[in-house]
Amino acid sequence: GILCEGAGRGEQSYIAIGIGLNCASSPGESQVGQDSTSLTQEAGKLIDADRIRNGIILDLLGFLEGLTRFGPGWVREHYLQF
């Protein structure tokens, strides 16, 4: 899931963005009201959050740098490639 929360006003505004991934297990449909899965279930092997965390953070930092340097169009171009 993705969580975005904003605070502040004008030039002193901030947005905190958080993500969550179900690695080893996932909540049942009755808990979240929709289908859910986990990376372990989809990959067919145990996915350890500690082993993938740094790669995800580095990828996100790369996109943040691209956004900062080239603007939102750059992010959109990369998004559309998926």
Short mmCIF file of C-alpha atoms in Angstrom, two decimals:
data_model
loop_
_atom_site.label_atom_id
_atom_site.label_comp_id
_atom_site.label_asym_id
_atom_site.label_seq_id
_atom_site.Cartn_x
_atom_site.Cartn_y
_atom_site.Cartn_z
CA GLY A 1 0.00 0.00 0.00
CA ILE A 2 0.95 3.63 -0.39
CA LEU A 3 0.38 6.34 2.20
CA CYS A 4 0.84 10.06 1.50
CA GLU A 5 0.42 12.68 4.18
CA GLY A 6 0.90 16.42 3.77
CA ALA A 7 1.61 19.19 6.25
CA GLY A 8 2.48 22.87 6.23
CA ARG A 9 1.58 25.87 4.11
CA GLY A 10 3.02 27.50 1.02
CA GLU A 11 6.82 27.27 0.80
CA GLN A 12 6.90 25.29 4.06
CA SER A 13 4.75 22.40 2.80
CA TYR A 14 5.87 18.79 2.92
CA ILE A 15 4.57 15.42 1.83
CA ALA A 16 5.60 12.21 3.58
CA ILE A 17 5.23 9.13 1.41
CA GLY A 18 5.32 5.60 2.74
CA ILE A 19 4.97 2.22 1.07
CA GLY A 20 4.24 -1.19 2.45
CA LEU A 21 4.86 -4.56 0.82
CA ASN A 22 3.54 -7.91 1.94
CA CYS A 23 6.71 -10.00 1.77
CA ALA A 24 6.23 -13.23 3.70
CA SER A 25 2.45 -13.22 4.12
CA SER A 26 -0.62 -11.14 3.44
CA PRO A 27 -3.80 -10.31 5.32
CA GLY A 28 -6.88 -12.22 4.31
CA GLU A 29 -9.58 -10.61 2.17
CA SER A 30 -11.84 -10.35 5.22
CA GLN A 31 -9.23 -8.08 6.90
CA VAL A 32 -8.68 -5.64 4.03
CA GLY A 33 -11.89 -5.93 2.02
CA GLN A 34 -10.13 -6.90 -1.22
CA ASP A 35 -7.88 -9.58 -2.66
CA SER A 36 -4.35 -9.49 -1.32
CA THR A 37 -1.17 -11.44 -1.91
CA SER A 38 2.48 -11.46 -0.89
CA LEU A 39 5.77 -11.43 -2.74
CA THR A 40 6.48 -14.89 -1.30
CA GLN A 41 3.19 -16.24 -2.64
CA GLU A 42 3.74 -14.74 -6.10
CA ALA A 43 7.42 -15.77 -6.37
CA GLY A 44 6.85 -19.26 -4.98
CA LYS A 45 9.80 -18.83 -2.60
CA LEU A 46 10.41 -16.97 0.64
CA ILE A 47 11.05 -13.26 0.11
CA ASP A 48 12.80 -11.62 3.06
CA ALA A 49 12.07 -7.91 3.51
CA ASP A 50 15.55 -7.31 4.89
CA ARG A 51 17.09 -8.63 1.67
CA ILE A 52 15.06 -6.44 -0.72
CA ARG A 53 14.69 -3.24 1.31
CA ASN A 54 17.94 -1.53 0.24
CA GLY A 55 17.31 -2.15 -3.45
CA ILE A 56 13.83 -0.65 -3.21
CA ILE A 57 15.16 2.40 -1.36
CA LEU A 58 17.93 2.92 -3.93
CA ASP A 59 15.42 2.67 -6.80
CA LEU A 60 13.11 5.19 -5.11
CA LEU A 61 16.02 7.58 -4.53
CA GLY A 62 16.91 7.29 -8.22
CA PHE A 63 13.39 8.25 -9.22
CA LEU A 64 13.40 11.12 -6.74
CA GLU A 65 16.64 12.40 -8.28
CA GLY A 66 15.13 12.10 -11.76
CA LEU A 67 12.04 13.98 -10.64
CA THR A 68 14.17 16.72 -9.11
CA ARG A 69 16.47 17.07 -12.12
CA PHE A 70 14.10 16.48 -15.04
CA GLY A 71 10.57 17.06 -13.71
CA PRO A 72 7.42 14.96 -13.59
CA GLY A 73 7.49 14.17 -17.32
CA TRP A 74 10.61 12.07 -16.74
CA VAL A 75 8.84 9.99 -14.09
CA ARG A 76 5.81 9.60 -16.38
CA GLU A 77 8.00 8.32 -19.23
CA HIS A 78 9.52 5.67 -16.98
CA TYR A 79 6.11 4.74 -15.55
CA LEU A 80 4.67 4.20 -19.03
CA GLN A 81 7.46 1.72 -19.83
CA PHE A 82 5.94 -0.70 -17.31
#
